Amino acid sequence: MKARIFDTTLRDGEQTPGVSLTPDQKLRIAIKLDELGVNVIEAGSAITSVGEREGIKKIVSEDLSAEICSFARAVKVDVDAALECGVESVHLVVPTSDLHIEHKLRKTREEVKRTAIEAAEYAVDHGLLVELSAEDATRSDYKFLKQVLSEGIDAGAKRVCACDTVGMLTPERSYEFYKGLTELGVPVSVHCHNDFGLAVANTLSGLRAGASQAHVTVNGIGERAGNASLEEVVVSLNSLYNIKTDINFKMLYEMSKTVARMTGIYLQPNKAIVGENAFAHESGIHADGVIKKAETYEPITPELVGHRRRFVMGKHVGSHIIRKRIKEMGLRVDDVRFEQIFARIKALGDMGKCVTDVDLQAIAEDALGVLAEKPVELEELTIVSGNKVTPTASVKINVDGVEKVEAGVGVGPVDAAIVAVRKSVKDIADIQLEEYHVDAITGGTDALIDVVVKLKNGDNIVSARSTQPDIIMASVEAVLGGVNKIVSDKMIRESENKE
């Protein structure tokens, strides 16, 4: 069996609250969808506006491989607008539930059925392929629903669709519902919404029941809770049901990112198939298993969908992952330095911070630059700062076993802390801060901060760095790192002079 994919990202997907695509954006997405391999692109609803028709015309002019379709209500004016755009087909939609017929349309069943038949005949007579679609089909009288679709087929409709407009189906009911519609003798489309989080499951059940085409959107965008997700449907069909499609799986992640960027609707990290965490591992046990054999904790490979595998380093990470990543970075650390790195990652994890590869490299390089024996160590740091308060810092520093306490003020908390440190070490190193550079390694307010300083003591100039989640601590640690280098250099020179 092979399933067809009818993509409605540019119509139902664009009905996501807050989304409005320009004609050029629609064209770019349509070209990508065609490259992806969808069978039908519902390019929009031609009757909507001049801009909408412009977008549809641009797509039609590209002569894409996919069938280009316009949404249309069962009225001639909508069909005429579609004809003006030059589309190959119309997704002709008519409400069939009594709820919609009585309260929205204020008509009778017979009036609605007649309208649907006349619109279908009109579209067919003008050369359009018609997919007749029943809105709110899953809350309709089933006998009436089949009657409308059957008479629509007699009028020339080549495909029929039953829409679960407000997501009322369950997988069990979906199977029986769509199985009954396959008796009509033409291809049946499944169109499911995600109000109860069941759109993908219901779509798969409908296809298993004999429907041959799935209506989907990229990333599952759409009104309210969205539509069935294209990527989830096609990968599930392939991997779980051995049902093929024409989709180029390797483009799925790229397609997802394109639509997210164009619409401004970004994905939750744990989104299946294309989410940033879909192939991310933190737990030591899971990561170790994936390294040894990917299938242990991955049902599909990230390469299948054009994604990538990531190892996230946090409090659950195992030492083997850290060692592997450090080695891949081309860094060599001994056991002592490795334990320092590992302990810092665990500590950051306990603070709720996950360490990226960039963070890890900075931490590792920082650890490699730290002296094994430190004559000067920070014991306490207190900062007072705020509106209408002079930034003040006090430090307690251990210098070769002797505690020294000093305070300092500055233009800000970092400046005050460095002033206090300089005062506390002036007896052993009269330092001048020559350069100070700070970078946020990754994005976010909890990003690791990388501080690089250049200190001068007489003719001796040294550089030092520290990587911490706190800019004040990173600054103080960097300065103290430089002080320790100066002191150590001084001790080495004195020892050499004695010899």
Short mmCIF file of N, CA and C in Angstrom, two decimals, residues 131-216:
data_model
loop_
_atom_site.label_atom_id
_atom_site.label_comp_id
_atom_site.label_asym_id
_atom_site.label_seq_id
_atom_site.Cartn_x
_atom_site.Cartn_y
_atom_site.Cartn_z
N GLU A 131 -12.23 17.47 -5.07
CA GLU A 131 -12.22 16.63 -3.87
C GLU A 131 -13.31 17.19 -2.97
N LEU A 132 -14.43 16.46 -2.88
CA LEU A 132 -15.57 16.92 -2.10
C LEU A 132 -15.35 16.56 -0.64
N SER A 133 -15.43 17.58 0.21
CA SER A 133 -15.06 17.40 1.61
C SER A 133 -16.22 17.78 2.52
N ALA A 134 -16.48 16.92 3.49
CA ALA A 134 -17.56 17.17 4.45
C ALA A 134 -16.98 17.77 5.73
N GLU A 135 -17.40 19.00 6.04
CA GLU A 135 -16.94 19.66 7.26
C GLU A 135 -17.75 19.14 8.46
N ASP A 136 -17.06 18.96 9.57
CA ASP A 136 -17.66 18.42 10.79
C ASP A 136 -18.32 17.06 10.52
N ALA A 137 -17.65 16.29 9.66
CA ALA A 137 -18.21 15.00 9.24
C ALA A 137 -18.38 14.02 10.39
N THR A 138 -17.47 14.10 11.37
CA THR A 138 -17.51 13.10 12.45
C THR A 138 -18.62 13.35 13.46
N ARG A 139 -19.30 14.50 13.34
CA ARG A 139 -20.49 14.75 14.18
C ARG A 139 -21.74 14.78 13.31
N SER A 140 -21.64 14.24 12.12
CA SER A 140 -22.78 14.22 11.19
C SER A 140 -23.55 12.91 11.29
N ASP A 141 -24.78 12.95 10.85
CA ASP A 141 -25.54 11.71 10.68
C ASP A 141 -24.84 10.92 9.57
N TYR A 142 -24.40 9.71 9.90
CA TYR A 142 -23.52 8.96 8.99
C TYR A 142 -24.22 8.64 7.66
N LYS A 143 -25.50 8.34 7.73
CA LYS A 143 -26.25 8.02 6.52
C LYS A 143 -26.33 9.24 5.61
N PHE A 144 -26.60 10.41 6.21
CA PHE A 144 -26.67 11.65 5.42
C PHE A 144 -25.30 12.00 4.85
N LEU A 145 -24.26 11.83 5.65
CA LEU A 145 -22.90 12.11 5.20
C LEU A 145 -22.57 11.30 3.94
N LYS A 146 -22.84 10.00 4.00
CA LYS A 146 -22.53 9.15 2.86
C LYS A 146 -23.39 9.52 1.64
N GLN A 147 -24.60 9.95 1.90
CA GLN A 147 -25.50 10.34 0.80
C GLN A 147 -24.95 11.58 0.07
N VAL A 148 -24.50 12.56 0.84
CA VAL A 148 -23.95 13.78 0.24
C VAL A 148 -22.71 13.44 -0.59
N LEU A 149 -21.81 12.65 -0.01
CA LEU A 149 -20.58 12.30 -0.72
C LEU A 149 -20.87 11.46 -1.95
N SER A 150 -21.81 10.54 -1.82
CA SER A 150 -22.17 9.66 -2.95
C SER A 150 -22.73 10.46 -4.13
N GLU A 151 -23.62 11.39 -3.82
CA GLU A 151 -24.21 12.20 -4.89
C GLU A 151 -23.17 13.16 -5.47
N GLY A 152 -22.22 13.56 -4.65
CA GLY A 152 -21.13 14.39 -5.14
C GLY A 152 -20.26 13.62 -6.13
N ILE A 153 -20.06 12.33 -5.85
CA ILE A 153 -19.31 11.48 -6.77
C ILE A 153 -20.06 11.35 -8.10
N ASP A 154 -21.35 11.19 -8.00
CA ASP A 154 -22.18 11.12 -9.21
C ASP A 154 -22.07 12.41 -10.03
N ALA A 155 -21.84 13.52 -9.32
CA ALA A 155 -21.74 14.82 -9.99
C ALA A 155 -20.35 15.04 -10.59
N GLY A 156 -19.42 14.12 -10.32
CA GLY A 156 -18.09 14.22 -10.92
C GLY A 156 -16.93 14.34 -9.97
N ALA A 157 -17.18 14.36 -8.66
CA ALA A 157 -16.07 14.43 -7.70
C ALA A 157 -15.21 13.17 -7.82
N LYS A 158 -13.89 13.35 -7.86
CA LYS A 158 -12.97 12.22 -8.02
C LYS A 158 -12.44 11.70 -6.69
N ARG A 159 -12.48 12.54 -5.67
CA ARG A 159 -12.05 12.13 -4.33
C ARG A 159 -13.04 12.69 -3.31
N VAL A 160 -13.12 12.05 -2.16
CA VAL A 160 -13.94 12.58 -1.07
C VAL A 160 -13.10 12.65 0.20
N CYS A 161 -13.50 13.55 1.06
CA CYS A 161 -12.78 13.74 2.33
C CYS A 161 -13.81 13.94 3.44
N ALA A 162 -13.53 13.36 4.59
CA ALA A 162 -14.38 13.57 5.77
C ALA A 162 -13.53 14.21 6.85
N CYS A 163 -13.90 15.42 7.28
CA CYS A 163 -13.09 16.19 8.21
C CYS A 163 -13.53 15.97 9.66
N ASP A 164 -12.56 15.64 10.50
CA ASP A 164 -12.80 15.59 11.94
C ASP A 164 -12.50 16.99 12.46
N THR A 165 -13.40 17.91 12.18
CA THR A 165 -13.16 19.35 12.31
C THR A 165 -12.76 19.78 13.72
N VAL A 166 -13.32 19.18 14.74
CA VAL A 166 -12.95 19.56 16.10
C VAL A 166 -12.33 18.39 16.87
N GLY A 167 -11.75 17.46 16.15
CA GLY A 167 -10.95 16.40 16.77
C GLY A 167 -11.72 15.46 17.68
N MET A 168 -12.91 15.05 17.27
CA MET A 168 -13.75 14.22 18.13
C MET A 168 -13.52 12.72 17.99
N LEU A 169 -12.76 12.31 16.97
CA LEU A 169 -12.54 10.87 16.77
C LEU A 169 -11.60 10.28 17.81
N THR A 170 -11.71 8.99 17.99
CA THR A 170 -10.71 8.20 18.70
C THR A 170 -10.12 7.25 17.65
N PRO A 171 -8.95 6.69 17.88
CA PRO A 171 -8.37 5.77 16.89
C PRO A 171 -9.30 4.61 16.53
N GLU A 172 -10.01 4.09 17.54
CA GLU A 172 -10.92 2.96 17.28
C GLU A 172 -12.08 3.39 16.38
N ARG A 173 -12.67 4.52 16.71
CA ARG A 173 -13.81 5.00 15.92
C ARG A 173 -13.35 5.47 14.54
N SER A 174 -12.16 6.03 14.46
CA SER A 174 -11.63 6.49 13.18
C SER A 174 -11.55 5.34 12.18
N TYR A 175 -11.12 4.19 12.66
CA TYR A 175 -11.00 3.03 11.77
C TYR A 175 -12.36 2.67 11.18
N GLU A 176 -13.36 2.56 12.03
CA GLU A 176 -14.70 2.18 11.55
C GLU A 176 -15.30 3.27 10.68
N PHE A 177 -15.08 4.53 11.06
CA PHE A 177 -15.65 5.67 10.35
C PHE A 177 -15.15 5.72 8.91
N TYR A 178 -13.83 5.66 8.72
CA TYR A 178 -13.28 5.77 7.37
C TYR A 178 -13.43 4.48 6.57
N LYS A 179 -13.49 3.35 7.27
CA LYS A 179 -13.70 2.09 6.56
C LYS A 179 -15.05 2.11 5.85
N GLY A 180 -16.05 2.67 6.50
CA GLY A 180 -17.37 2.76 5.88
C GLY A 180 -17.39 3.65 4.65
N LEU A 181 -16.55 4.68 4.64
CA LEU A 181 -16.53 5.61 3.51
C LEU A 181 -15.82 5.02 2.30
N THR A 182 -14.94 4.04 2.52
CA THR A 182 -14.25 3.43 1.38
C THR A 182 -15.23 2.67 0.49
N GLU A 183 -16.43 2.38 1.00
CA GLU A 183 -17.45 1.69 0.21
C GLU A 183 -17.99 2.57 -0.92
N LEU A 184 -17.68 3.86 -0.87
CA LEU A 184 -18.18 4.78 -1.90
C LEU A 184 -17.48 4.59 -3.24
N GLY A 185 -16.35 3.91 -3.23
CA GLY A 185 -15.71 3.54 -4.49
C GLY A 185 -14.73 4.53 -5.08
N VAL A 186 -14.42 5.61 -4.36
CA VAL A 186 -13.39 6.56 -4.84
C VAL A 186 -12.37 6.76 -3.72
N PRO A 187 -11.21 7.32 -4.03
CA PRO A 187 -10.21 7.57 -2.98
C PRO A 187 -10.77 8.44 -1.86
N VAL A 188 -10.44 8.06 -0.64
CA VAL A 188 -10.93 8.77 0.56
C VAL A 188 -9.76 9.45 1.26
N SER A 189 -9.97 10.69 1.67
CA SER A 189 -8.96 11.43 2.43
C SER A 189 -9.33 11.51 3.90
N VAL A 190 -8.30 11.44 4.75
CA VAL A 190 -8.46 11.60 6.20
C VAL A 190 -8.00 13.01 6.56
N HIS A 191 -8.84 13.74 7.28
CA HIS A 191 -8.50 15.11 7.68
C HIS A 191 -8.81 15.24 9.17
N CYS A 192 -7.77 15.24 9.99
CA CYS A 192 -7.98 15.21 11.45
C CYS A 192 -7.36 16.42 12.15
N HIS A 193 -8.09 16.92 13.13
CA HIS A 193 -7.59 18.00 13.98
C HIS A 193 -7.18 17.45 15.34
N ASN A 194 -6.37 18.24 16.05
CA ASN A 194 -5.64 17.72 17.20
C ASN A 194 -6.16 18.20 18.55
N ASP A 195 -7.44 18.50 18.63
CA ASP A 195 -7.98 19.07 19.87
C ASP A 195 -7.77 18.18 21.09
N PHE A 196 -7.75 16.87 20.90
CA PHE A 196 -7.50 15.95 22.01
C PHE A 196 -6.12 15.27 21.88
N GLY A 197 -5.29 15.81 21.00
CA GLY A 197 -3.96 15.24 20.83
C GLY A 197 -3.95 13.92 20.07
N LEU A 198 -5.00 13.64 19.31
CA LEU A 198 -5.14 12.34 18.64
C LEU A 198 -5.10 12.43 17.13
N ALA A 199 -4.76 13.59 16.58
CA ALA A 199 -4.84 13.77 15.13
C ALA A 199 -3.99 12.77 14.36
N VAL A 200 -2.75 12.55 14.80
CA VAL A 200 -1.87 11.61 14.09
C VAL A 200 -2.39 10.19 14.25
N ALA A 201 -2.76 9.81 15.45
CA ALA A 201 -3.27 8.45 15.69
C ALA A 201 -4.54 8.20 14.88
N ASN A 202 -5.43 9.18 14.83
CA ASN A 202 -6.67 9.02 14.07
C ASN A 202 -6.40 8.95 12.57
N THR A 203 -5.42 9.71 12.10
CA THR A 203 -5.05 9.67 10.69
C THR A 203 -4.50 8.31 10.31
N LEU A 204 -3.64 7.76 11.15
CA LEU A 204 -3.06 6.44 10.89
C LEU A 204 -4.15 5.38 10.87
N SER A 205 -5.10 5.48 11.80
CA SER A 205 -6.21 4.51 11.83
C SER A 205 -7.06 4.61 10.57
N GLY A 206 -7.31 5.83 10.12
CA GLY A 206 -8.10 6.02 8.90
C GLY A 206 -7.42 5.43 7.68
N LEU A 207 -6.11 5.60 7.60
CA LEU A 207 -5.36 5.03 6.48
C LEU A 207 -5.35 3.50 6.54
N ARG A 208 -5.22 2.98 7.74
CA ARG A 208 -5.27 1.52 7.90
C ARG A 208 -6.62 0.96 7.48
N ALA A 209 -7.65 1.78 7.66
CA ALA A 209 -9.00 1.33 7.33
C ALA A 209 -9.28 1.35 5.83
N GLY A 210 -8.38 1.94 5.07
CA GLY A 210 -8.57 1.94 3.62
C GLY A 210 -8.55 3.30 2.96
N ALA A 211 -8.51 4.37 3.76
CA ALA A 211 -8.35 5.69 3.16
C ALA A 211 -6.98 5.74 2.48
N SER A 212 -6.87 6.51 1.42
CA SER A 212 -5.63 6.49 0.64
C SER A 212 -4.84 7.80 0.68
N GLN A 213 -5.40 8.83 1.31
CA GLN A 213 -4.73 10.12 1.34
C GLN A 213 -4.90 10.77 2.70
N ALA A 214 -3.82 11.39 3.19
CA ALA A 214 -3.85 12.06 4.50
C ALA A 214 -3.69 13.56 4.31
N HIS A 215 -4.57 14.33 4.94
CA HIS A 215 -4.42 15.78 4.98
C HIS A 215 -3.56 16.12 6.20
N VAL A 216 -2.47 16.84 5.98
CA VAL A 216 -1.52 17.12 7.05
C VAL A 216 -0.97 18.54 6.92
#
